[in-house]
Each structure stands twice: as structure tokens, then as C-alpha cells.
Amino acid sequence: MEREELSSWLRLSLTPGIGNTAGRKLLAAFGLPADVFRQTPDALGQVASDAQVQALLRVPADLPRFIDQTLEWMHGADSHGATRRILTLGDAGYPASLLETADPPLMLYLLGAPAFDLTRLDRSIAIVGSRNPTSQGIENARGFARAFGQAGITVVSGLALGIDGAAHEGALEAAQGSGRCATVAVVGTGLDRVYPAKHRNLAHRIAAQGLIVSEYALGTPPLNQNFPKRNRIIAGLCSGTLVVEAALKSGSLITARLAAEQGREVFAIPGSIHSPQARGCHALIRQGAKLVESVNDVFEELRFDVAAPAAARSSGPGADAADEPALLRELGFEPVSLDMLCARTGHSAADLQAKLLELELEGRVARLPGGLFQRVALG
């Protein structure tokens, strides 16, 4: 992209009071951003408010500096081999799936695998969920993402702590060494920073083998209002959205609602009736989301023609029940207290604590807040 073209797009996207909706109206009326800025105040006033017209007529004093910074970022070398690109609403490479939504961004900043083409993201699934998941939720997200990846399905999520991070990890594991795009992360900051900082290494791995996407200009900090807004992009890029775990007020439910409004499928994994992190999923299922127990449930609904690997499951042990420790059978898959286990098994608390610790170290049991224990299905 040449400096003059980039300048006009940046100026439009950064003009105070001109959001995506007003920007699209101006583009529809006049053509490219450069054409917008050639208009008279009277012409602009036909499609914009007086305040917006005044803002459009002012050239921000720091625009040249910001253009220089953006061009420097685009042309700079990335230590992880990723390429840096900007897509505008007028580019042929802009994803059609986003154009079909109610609020497509004017610009998309991309950081990732050189060969990845967003226009070919026709076999993709969003995986979202709680930032404070249970151990079972983490295992489910990672297992489902791995299974999707092994079937050639791109996993899209938001790089947040919890379920998002586990989904990206599972997809990266599936695509390791394959040379194809593993996963897409849609973030709520500028691409010159990583949030949360704990995911810095994960973000670098995604940039090397997948793609990181943002509609926000370079330098944009992690503002609270940006994260719910970016969820429409996560939902809009995909054929469907899978919610792994979510409380009733989770941001993941925003993504699910946006997916439904965009005519995309919504899936939810059920959980324990005692778990607050399952209530959002149960609410979605009551509202019509498809209950999911395996990746095959998703493939069938979306009509993905794949030779699916052994399905990741949200419940039920991966091994034959006859081969599992008796304590695991007594645990079941509901959270349970030590006192309850003592009553079920007839063993002493000290004996059970030793056995539970061993199973916990093996990753087969999780210790929950409030002195509860829960079995982890390993898929």
C-alpha cells in the first residue's frame, strides 16, 4: 500500500466521531477515502452530521507521524518470520465472511504466516469461553481444538486467558510441522503489543504459524470496551462458534449472540449443574444452541466433509471403564467433597487424600475452590 492511499484510510479511520458505520456511509457515497476528503462541506453534510463534517475537514496534526510509524511497522522485519499487512474494506483480500456481517471494520491489521489468505477461511470454527475455566474446561478446549486442527479446520479465538489460550494451544499442536495455518487470534489492542502479557510466547507462536488480527490502530492499549467489540470479528470469520465454558455474564455469550445474529451456528458443551462456569452454556442450549459432546456433532451440523480423528469428548473417560481406578469411578464427573468421597468409598480422609494427590499429579483429577475435587476427562 502506497503512502498516499494508507494516509487517507488512516485519516478516515482515526477521525473523531467517524466510526465504522459513518465511515461505510461515506465510502458508499463518495468512493475511496481520498475521494471523501475531496468533497465540499455541503456534499459531506448530505451523509454526515455537522460535527462529523467539521472533524473530516480537520487534518490531525499527528497524522504524518502516525503514517510513518505504521509504514515502518508494515515494512519492518519480524523475528518470528511473520509478515505484517493491512487490509482495507476496499481490498480484494478482505474476508467475504466479514463483509456479510452488520459491522465490518474499515481496516484490519494482520500479523502472521505469509501464505495465509483470509478469503479462504471457509473451514473455521470459533472456540471461546471463560477466562477462569475449570481444569476440565481447559482440557475440553485444547482437545476439541486439536481435533479440529487434525481435521484441517482453522480454530479462531481471542488470545484471552483461559479457554481462548487453550484453544490456540490445541490448534498449534495439531498443525505442528504441517506448514498450514493453525489458528487465528483476534485481539483488542494494536498489533505492536501483546495482551495479556502472559501470552506473549503464545502470540509469537501464532504469528509464526497462524495469524493475529486486529481492527485497532498501532499503539492502542487494552481498553475494556474493545474486547466485547472484537468478538463480532471472531464470530464473523467463522461458520460456527463453540462455547466451552461460560458463566451467565461471560463475554463469550456476546460472541455466541453475535454469531447467531449473523446467521452462524452456535454450539455449547454442557457441564455440571453445580458449576457456575456451565450455566452460560446451559442457557445457550435452552435458547437453541446445539449440545456438543464430540467434534462430530460440529462437523455434522456445519456439513464439513472431513475424515475426523477420534472425537474429543466433553464427558466420559477415554479408557475402558474396567481399567480405571475405582476412585475415579466413585468420583464421577461432578465436583465432590472429601467428606462425600469418604462416605461413598468407606476409606479414611488420609487414605483418599494420598490417592487424590497421585491422580492430581497425573492430571486426572482437579482440585477446585471450596475443597472440592473433580475428575478430568482426557478425551
Short mmCIF file of C-alpha atoms in Angstrom, two decimals:
data_model
loop_
_atom_site.label_atom_id
_atom_site.label_comp_id
_atom_site.label_asym_id
_atom_site.label_seq_id
_atom_site.Cartn_x
_atom_site.Cartn_y
_atom_site.Cartn_z
CA MET A 1 0.00 0.00 0.00
CA GLU A 2 1.38 3.39 -1.04
CA ARG A 3 1.80 6.16 1.49
CA GLU A 4 -0.95 8.35 -0.01
CA GLU A 5 -3.51 5.54 -0.01
CA LEU A 6 -2.59 4.48 3.52
CA SER A 7 -2.77 8.10 4.64
CA SER A 8 -6.37 8.53 3.52
CA TRP A 9 -7.53 5.24 5.07
CA LEU A 10 -5.81 6.03 8.37
CA ARG A 11 -7.19 9.55 8.40
CA LEU A 12 -10.75 8.27 7.87
CA SER A 13 -10.48 5.51 10.47
CA LEU A 14 -8.95 7.86 13.05
CA THR A 15 -11.23 10.87 12.54
CA PRO A 16 -13.02 11.58 15.84
CA GLY A 17 -16.73 10.76 15.64
CA ILE A 18 -16.32 8.67 12.48
CA GLY A 19 -16.76 5.03 13.39
CA ASN A 20 -17.29 2.03 11.14
CA THR A 21 -20.91 2.89 10.37
CA ALA A 22 -20.33 6.53 9.38
CA GLY A 23 -17.16 5.53 7.53
CA ARG A 24 -19.02 2.99 5.42
CA LYS A 25 -21.74 5.53 4.59
CA LEU A 26 -19.11 7.99 3.39
CA LEU A 27 -17.38 5.33 1.29
CA ALA A 28 -20.68 4.22 -0.22
CA ALA A 29 -21.48 7.82 -1.16
CA PHE A 30 -18.12 9.00 -2.49
CA GLY A 31 -15.83 6.04 -3.18
CA LEU A 32 -12.37 5.67 -1.65
CA PRO A 33 -11.27 7.67 1.43
CA ALA A 34 -9.22 10.02 -0.77
CA ASP A 35 -12.46 10.88 -2.59
CA VAL A 36 -14.21 11.54 0.72
CA PHE A 37 -11.64 14.18 1.66
CA ARG A 38 -12.04 15.94 -1.71
CA GLN A 39 -15.71 16.70 -1.02
CA THR A 40 -17.12 20.10 -0.15
CA PRO A 41 -18.68 20.66 3.28
CA ASP A 42 -22.13 20.74 1.65
CA ALA A 43 -21.59 17.38 -0.04
CA LEU A 44 -20.29 15.80 3.15
CA GLY A 45 -23.27 17.20 5.02
CA GLN A 46 -25.59 15.06 2.92
CA VAL A 47 -24.35 11.90 4.65
CA ALA A 48 -22.69 13.14 7.86
CA SER A 49 -23.66 15.29 10.84
CA ASP A 50 -22.33 18.85 11.28
CA ALA A 51 -19.88 17.67 13.95
CA GLN A 52 -18.65 14.85 11.72
CA VAL A 53 -18.19 17.22 8.77
CA GLN A 54 -16.10 19.57 10.88
CA ALA A 55 -13.97 16.63 12.07
CA LEU A 56 -13.48 15.42 8.49
CA LEU A 57 -12.28 18.86 7.36
CA ARG A 58 -9.54 18.99 10.01
CA VAL A 59 -6.28 17.18 9.31
CA PRO A 60 -4.93 15.76 12.58
CA ALA A 61 -1.57 17.34 13.40
CA ASP A 62 -0.03 13.98 14.31
CA LEU A 63 -1.27 12.14 11.18
CA PRO A 64 2.12 12.27 9.31
CA ARG A 65 3.91 10.83 12.34
CA PHE A 66 1.34 8.07 12.69
CA ILE A 67 1.58 7.22 8.99
CA ASP A 68 5.37 6.95 9.32
CA GLN A 69 5.01 4.64 12.33
CA THR A 70 2.51 2.44 10.50
CA LEU A 71 4.64 2.18 7.36
CA GLU A 72 7.67 1.38 9.48
CA TRP A 73 5.71 -1.39 11.21
CA MET A 74 4.49 -2.81 7.88
CA HIS A 75 7.94 -2.88 6.33
CA GLY A 76 9.80 -3.94 9.46
CA ALA A 77 11.30 -7.39 9.87
CA ASP A 78 9.67 -9.79 12.28
CA SER A 79 11.97 -12.03 14.30
CA HIS A 80 9.49 -14.92 14.05
CA GLY A 81 9.17 -14.86 10.27
CA ALA A 82 5.70 -13.33 10.27
CA THR A 83 4.54 -10.79 7.72
CA ARG A 84 2.75 -7.53 8.54
CA ARG A 85 -0.14 -6.40 6.38
CA ILE A 86 -3.12 -4.08 6.38
CA LEU A 87 -6.39 -4.93 4.65
CA THR A 88 -8.97 -2.25 3.94
CA LEU A 89 -12.65 -2.57 3.17
CA GLY A 90 -11.81 -1.94 -0.48
CA ASP A 91 -9.23 -4.73 -0.83
CA ALA A 92 -9.98 -7.90 -2.80
CA GLY A 93 -8.37 -9.85 0.03
CA TYR A 94 -10.85 -8.61 2.64
CA PRO A 95 -12.72 -11.67 4.01
CA ALA A 96 -16.17 -12.05 2.47
CA SER A 97 -17.49 -13.58 5.69
CA LEU A 98 -16.89 -10.24 7.46
CA LEU A 99 -18.40 -8.22 4.62
CA GLU A 100 -21.61 -10.18 5.19
CA THR A 101 -21.86 -9.01 8.81
CA ALA A 102 -23.61 -5.89 10.10
CA ASP A 103 -20.45 -4.06 11.19
CA PRO A 104 -17.33 -4.92 9.15
CA PRO A 105 -14.22 -2.97 10.22
CA LEU A 106 -12.82 -0.32 7.88
CA MET A 107 -9.31 -1.71 8.34
CA LEU A 108 -7.73 -4.96 9.52
CA TYR A 109 -4.13 -5.17 10.74
CA LEU A 110 -2.61 -8.62 10.19
CA LEU A 111 0.47 -10.28 11.64
CA GLY A 112 1.19 -13.85 10.71
CA ALA A 113 2.09 -16.61 8.29
CA PRO A 114 2.99 -15.16 4.86
CA ALA A 115 0.89 -17.60 2.85
CA PHE A 116 -2.31 -17.33 4.87
CA ASP A 117 -5.26 -15.89 2.95
CA LEU A 118 -8.25 -14.70 5.00
CA THR A 119 -10.51 -15.07 1.97
CA ARG A 120 -10.03 -18.83 2.19
CA LEU A 121 -11.15 -19.12 5.78
CA ASP A 122 -14.22 -21.15 4.79
CA ARG A 123 -13.49 -24.08 7.11
CA SER A 124 -13.16 -22.50 10.51
CA ILE A 125 -14.71 -22.67 13.97
CA ALA A 126 -14.52 -20.18 16.82
CA ILE A 127 -13.78 -21.60 20.26
CA VAL A 128 -14.46 -19.24 23.15
CA GLY A 129 -15.15 -19.44 26.86
CA SER A 130 -14.32 -18.39 30.38
CA ARG A 131 -11.13 -16.63 31.42
CA ASN A 132 -11.35 -18.63 34.67
CA PRO A 133 -12.21 -22.14 33.49
CA THR A 134 -12.12 -25.42 35.32
CA SER A 135 -9.40 -27.93 34.55
CA GLN A 136 -11.97 -29.91 32.59
CA GLY A 137 -12.80 -26.82 30.55
CA ILE A 138 -9.13 -26.33 29.67
CA GLU A 139 -8.85 -29.98 28.64
CA ASN A 140 -12.03 -29.74 26.55
CA ALA A 141 -10.91 -26.58 24.72
CA ARG A 142 -7.50 -27.97 23.97
CA GLY A 143 -8.84 -31.38 22.94
CA PHE A 144 -11.55 -30.03 20.66
CA ALA A 145 -9.16 -27.54 19.05
CA ARG A 146 -6.61 -30.28 18.48
CA ALA A 147 -9.25 -32.49 16.87
CA PHE A 148 -10.49 -29.65 14.67
CA GLY A 149 -6.92 -28.89 13.62
CA GLN A 150 -6.22 -32.52 12.78
CA ALA A 151 -9.28 -32.44 10.52
CA GLY A 152 -7.98 -29.34 8.71
CA ILE A 153 -10.33 -26.87 10.41
CA THR A 154 -8.86 -23.50 11.44
CA VAL A 155 -9.56 -22.52 15.06
CA VAL A 156 -10.36 -18.85 15.75
CA SER A 157 -10.31 -17.33 19.23
CA GLY A 158 -9.38 -14.18 21.14
CA LEU A 159 -5.96 -14.85 22.81
CA ALA A 160 -7.51 -14.27 26.26
CA LEU A 161 -6.54 -16.24 29.34
CA GLY A 162 -8.37 -19.49 29.96
CA ILE A 163 -10.38 -21.17 27.21
CA ASP A 164 -9.05 -18.94 24.40
CA GLY A 165 -5.44 -19.74 25.18
CA ALA A 166 -6.15 -23.47 25.49
CA ALA A 167 -7.92 -23.46 22.11
CA HIS A 168 -4.95 -21.77 20.41
CA GLU A 169 -2.57 -24.25 22.05
CA GLY A 170 -4.56 -27.27 20.88
CA ALA A 171 -4.72 -25.96 17.31
CA LEU A 172 -0.97 -25.29 17.27
CA GLU A 173 -0.30 -28.83 18.50
CA ALA A 174 -2.42 -30.28 15.69
CA ALA A 175 -0.72 -28.24 12.96
CA GLN A 176 2.84 -28.68 14.19
CA GLY A 177 5.12 -29.23 11.21
CA SER A 178 2.23 -29.25 8.72
CA GLY A 179 3.06 -25.87 7.18
CA ARG A 180 -0.58 -24.72 7.22
CA CYS A 181 -2.26 -22.04 9.28
CA ALA A 182 -3.07 -23.42 12.68
CA THR A 183 -5.15 -20.75 14.34
CA VAL A 184 -6.33 -17.14 14.13
CA ALA A 185 -6.29 -14.82 17.15
CA VAL A 186 -8.48 -11.71 17.04
CA VAL A 187 -7.21 -9.21 19.60
CA GLY A 188 -8.43 -5.99 21.20
CA THR A 189 -5.19 -3.98 21.06
CA GLY A 190 -2.82 -2.67 18.44
CA LEU A 191 -0.58 -5.36 16.95
CA ASP A 192 2.54 -3.71 18.30
CA ARG A 193 1.70 -5.01 21.78
CA VAL A 194 0.57 -8.29 23.33
CA TYR A 195 -2.24 -8.58 25.86
CA PRO A 196 -2.30 -10.36 28.19
CA ALA A 197 1.47 -10.27 28.68
CA LYS A 198 1.34 -13.87 29.91
CA HIS A 199 0.51 -14.90 26.34
CA ARG A 200 3.50 -13.22 24.74
CA ASN A 201 5.14 -16.53 23.79
CA LEU A 202 1.82 -17.94 22.57
CA ALA A 203 1.27 -14.84 20.42
CA HIS A 204 4.73 -15.26 18.85
CA ARG A 205 3.93 -18.90 18.02
CA ILE A 206 0.60 -17.93 16.48
CA ALA A 207 2.28 -15.21 14.41
CA ALA A 208 4.76 -17.77 13.09
CA GLN A 209 2.22 -20.49 12.26
CA GLY A 210 -1.13 -18.72 12.12
CA LEU A 211 -2.48 -15.20 12.12
CA ILE A 212 -3.17 -12.37 14.60
CA VAL A 213 -5.86 -9.89 13.55
CA SER A 214 -6.88 -6.50 14.94
CA GLU A 215 -9.07 -3.64 13.78
CA TYR A 216 -7.29 -1.29 16.18
CA ALA A 217 -4.52 1.10 15.20
CA LEU A 218 -0.97 0.57 16.36
CA GLY A 219 -0.42 1.77 19.89
CA THR A 220 -3.99 1.04 21.01
CA PRO A 221 -3.84 -0.13 24.65
CA PRO A 222 -6.03 -2.88 26.16
CA LEU A 223 -9.18 -0.83 26.74
CA ASN A 224 -12.11 -2.69 28.31
CA GLN A 225 -14.61 -1.63 25.65
CA ASN A 226 -12.51 -3.02 22.81
CA PHE A 227 -12.75 -6.68 23.81
CA PRO A 228 -16.54 -7.16 23.55
CA LYS A 229 -16.40 -5.24 20.26
CA ARG A 230 -13.74 -7.50 18.73
CA ASN A 231 -15.98 -10.52 19.45
CA ARG A 232 -18.07 -9.71 16.37
CA ILE A 233 -14.97 -10.34 14.25
CA ILE A 234 -14.32 -13.70 15.91
CA ALA A 235 -17.91 -14.75 15.20
CA GLY A 236 -17.94 -13.19 11.74
CA LEU A 237 -14.88 -15.04 10.46
CA CYS A 238 -16.32 -18.48 11.25
CA SER A 239 -19.08 -20.83 10.19
CA GLY A 240 -19.88 -21.51 13.83
CA THR A 241 -18.94 -20.70 17.41
CA LEU A 242 -18.33 -23.29 20.13
CA VAL A 243 -18.68 -22.11 23.73
CA VAL A 244 -16.75 -24.43 26.03
CA GLU A 245 -17.42 -22.90 29.45
CA ALA A 246 -19.12 -19.63 30.36
CA ALA A 247 -20.75 -18.01 33.35
CA LEU A 248 -24.09 -16.31 32.80
CA LYS A 249 -22.45 -12.88 32.33
CA SER A 250 -19.49 -14.10 30.31
CA GLY A 251 -18.24 -12.16 27.30
CA SER A 252 -18.35 -15.47 25.44
CA LEU A 253 -22.13 -15.20 25.40
CA ILE A 254 -21.71 -11.92 23.49
CA THR A 255 -19.75 -13.81 20.84
CA ALA A 256 -22.44 -16.50 20.71
CA ARG A 257 -25.21 -13.91 20.37
CA LEU A 258 -23.34 -12.11 17.59
CA ALA A 259 -22.77 -15.41 15.78
CA ALA A 260 -26.49 -16.18 15.94
CA GLU A 261 -27.39 -12.68 14.72
CA GLN A 262 -25.02 -13.16 11.79
CA GLY A 263 -26.73 -16.42 10.85
CA ARG A 264 -23.86 -18.61 12.07
CA GLU A 265 -24.25 -21.79 14.10
CA VAL A 266 -23.80 -21.78 17.88
CA PHE A 267 -22.60 -24.82 19.82
CA ALA A 268 -22.19 -25.35 23.56
CA ILE A 269 -20.62 -28.05 25.72
CA PRO A 270 -22.76 -28.93 28.75
CA GLY A 271 -21.23 -29.20 32.20
CA SER A 272 -22.07 -29.90 35.80
CA ILE A 273 -25.30 -28.40 37.14
CA HIS A 274 -23.23 -27.36 40.18
CA SER A 275 -20.64 -25.40 38.19
CA PRO A 276 -21.14 -21.65 37.65
CA GLN A 277 -18.95 -21.97 34.56
CA ALA A 278 -21.51 -24.28 32.94
CA ARG A 279 -24.56 -22.05 33.39
CA GLY A 280 -23.85 -19.89 30.36
CA CYS A 281 -23.58 -22.97 28.15
CA HIS A 282 -26.79 -24.41 29.59
CA ALA A 283 -28.56 -21.11 28.89
CA LEU A 284 -27.36 -21.21 25.27
CA ILE A 285 -28.61 -24.78 24.87
CA ARG A 286 -32.02 -23.79 26.21
CA GLN A 287 -32.04 -20.96 23.63
CA GLY A 288 -31.36 -23.35 20.77
CA ALA A 289 -27.59 -23.84 20.64
CA LYS A 290 -26.59 -27.36 19.68
CA LEU A 291 -25.40 -29.51 22.57
CA VAL A 292 -21.94 -30.83 21.72
CA GLU A 293 -20.24 -33.96 23.02
CA SER A 294 -17.76 -34.55 20.20
CA VAL A 295 -16.27 -32.82 17.16
CA ASN A 296 -18.52 -34.99 15.00
CA ASP A 297 -21.53 -33.07 16.37
CA VAL A 298 -19.99 -29.89 14.93
CA PHE A 299 -18.96 -31.48 11.62
CA GLU A 300 -22.46 -32.85 11.06
CA GLU A 301 -24.18 -29.52 11.76
CA LEU A 302 -21.79 -27.50 9.59
CA ARG A 303 -21.66 -30.25 6.96
CA PHE A 304 -17.88 -30.28 6.96
CA ASP A 305 -16.78 -33.26 4.90
CA VAL A 306 -13.84 -34.48 6.94
CA ALA A 307 -12.27 -37.73 7.97
CA ALA A 308 -12.41 -36.81 11.63
CA PRO A 309 -9.93 -38.24 14.10
CA ALA A 310 -11.10 -39.94 17.24
CA ALA A 311 -13.53 -37.36 18.61
CA ALA A 312 -12.60 -35.23 21.56
CA ARG A 313 -15.35 -35.67 24.14
CA SER A 314 -16.62 -33.40 26.84
CA SER A 315 -17.55 -36.21 29.18
CA GLY A 316 -16.77 -39.85 29.70
CA PRO A 317 -13.35 -41.45 30.26
CA GLY A 318 -11.04 -42.09 27.39
CA ALA A 319 -10.12 -45.59 28.56
CA ASP A 320 -12.24 -48.66 29.19
CA ALA A 321 -14.13 -48.26 32.46
CA ALA A 322 -12.87 -51.63 33.66
CA ASP A 323 -9.28 -50.36 33.53
CA GLU A 324 -9.75 -47.15 35.51
CA PRO A 325 -9.04 -46.80 39.24
CA ALA A 326 -12.05 -47.42 41.46
CA LEU A 327 -11.67 -43.95 42.96
CA LEU A 328 -12.20 -42.35 39.55
CA ARG A 329 -15.44 -44.30 39.13
CA GLU A 330 -16.59 -43.08 42.53
CA LEU A 331 -15.68 -39.50 41.65
CA GLY A 332 -17.79 -39.44 38.50
CA PHE A 333 -17.64 -36.12 36.68
CA GLU A 334 -19.35 -33.87 39.22
CA PRO A 335 -17.43 -31.80 41.80
CA VAL A 336 -17.38 -33.69 45.08
CA SER A 337 -16.08 -33.02 48.58
CA LEU A 338 -13.64 -35.17 50.51
CA ASP A 339 -16.35 -35.98 53.07
CA MET A 340 -18.65 -37.19 50.31
CA LEU A 341 -15.90 -39.40 48.90
CA CYS A 342 -15.28 -40.86 52.36
CA ALA A 343 -18.98 -41.74 52.58
CA ARG A 344 -19.02 -43.27 49.10
CA THR A 345 -15.89 -45.35 49.42
CA GLY A 346 -15.63 -46.11 53.13
CA HIS A 347 -11.96 -45.03 53.10
CA SER A 348 -10.38 -42.61 55.54
CA ALA A 349 -9.72 -39.00 54.60
CA ALA A 350 -5.96 -39.52 54.88
CA ASP A 351 -6.07 -42.52 52.52
CA LEU A 352 -8.19 -40.65 49.98
CA GLN A 353 -6.03 -37.54 50.10
CA ALA A 354 -2.97 -39.60 49.16
CA LYS A 355 -4.77 -41.26 46.26
CA LEU A 356 -6.28 -37.97 45.08
CA LEU A 357 -2.86 -36.32 45.10
CA GLU A 358 -1.49 -39.11 42.92
CA LEU A 359 -4.37 -38.72 40.45
CA GLU A 360 -3.97 -34.94 40.53
CA LEU A 361 -0.28 -35.24 39.62
CA GLU A 362 -1.29 -37.50 36.71
CA GLY A 363 -3.69 -34.80 35.50
CA ARG A 364 -6.74 -37.00 36.02
CA VAL A 365 -8.24 -35.10 38.96
CA ALA A 366 -8.51 -31.35 39.52
CA ARG A 367 -8.68 -29.62 42.89
CA LEU A 368 -11.40 -26.94 42.89
CA PRO A 369 -12.07 -24.00 45.23
CA GLY A 370 -14.00 -24.87 48.37
CA GLY A 371 -12.23 -28.17 48.98
CA LEU A 372 -13.90 -29.93 46.04
CA PHE A 373 -12.39 -32.44 43.61
CA GLN A 374 -13.38 -33.17 40.03
CA ARG A 375 -12.39 -35.83 37.59
CA VAL A 376 -10.83 -34.63 34.31
CA ALA A 377 -11.90 -36.40 31.11
CA LEU A 378 -8.80 -36.69 28.96
CA GLY A 379 -10.67 -37.31 25.71
#
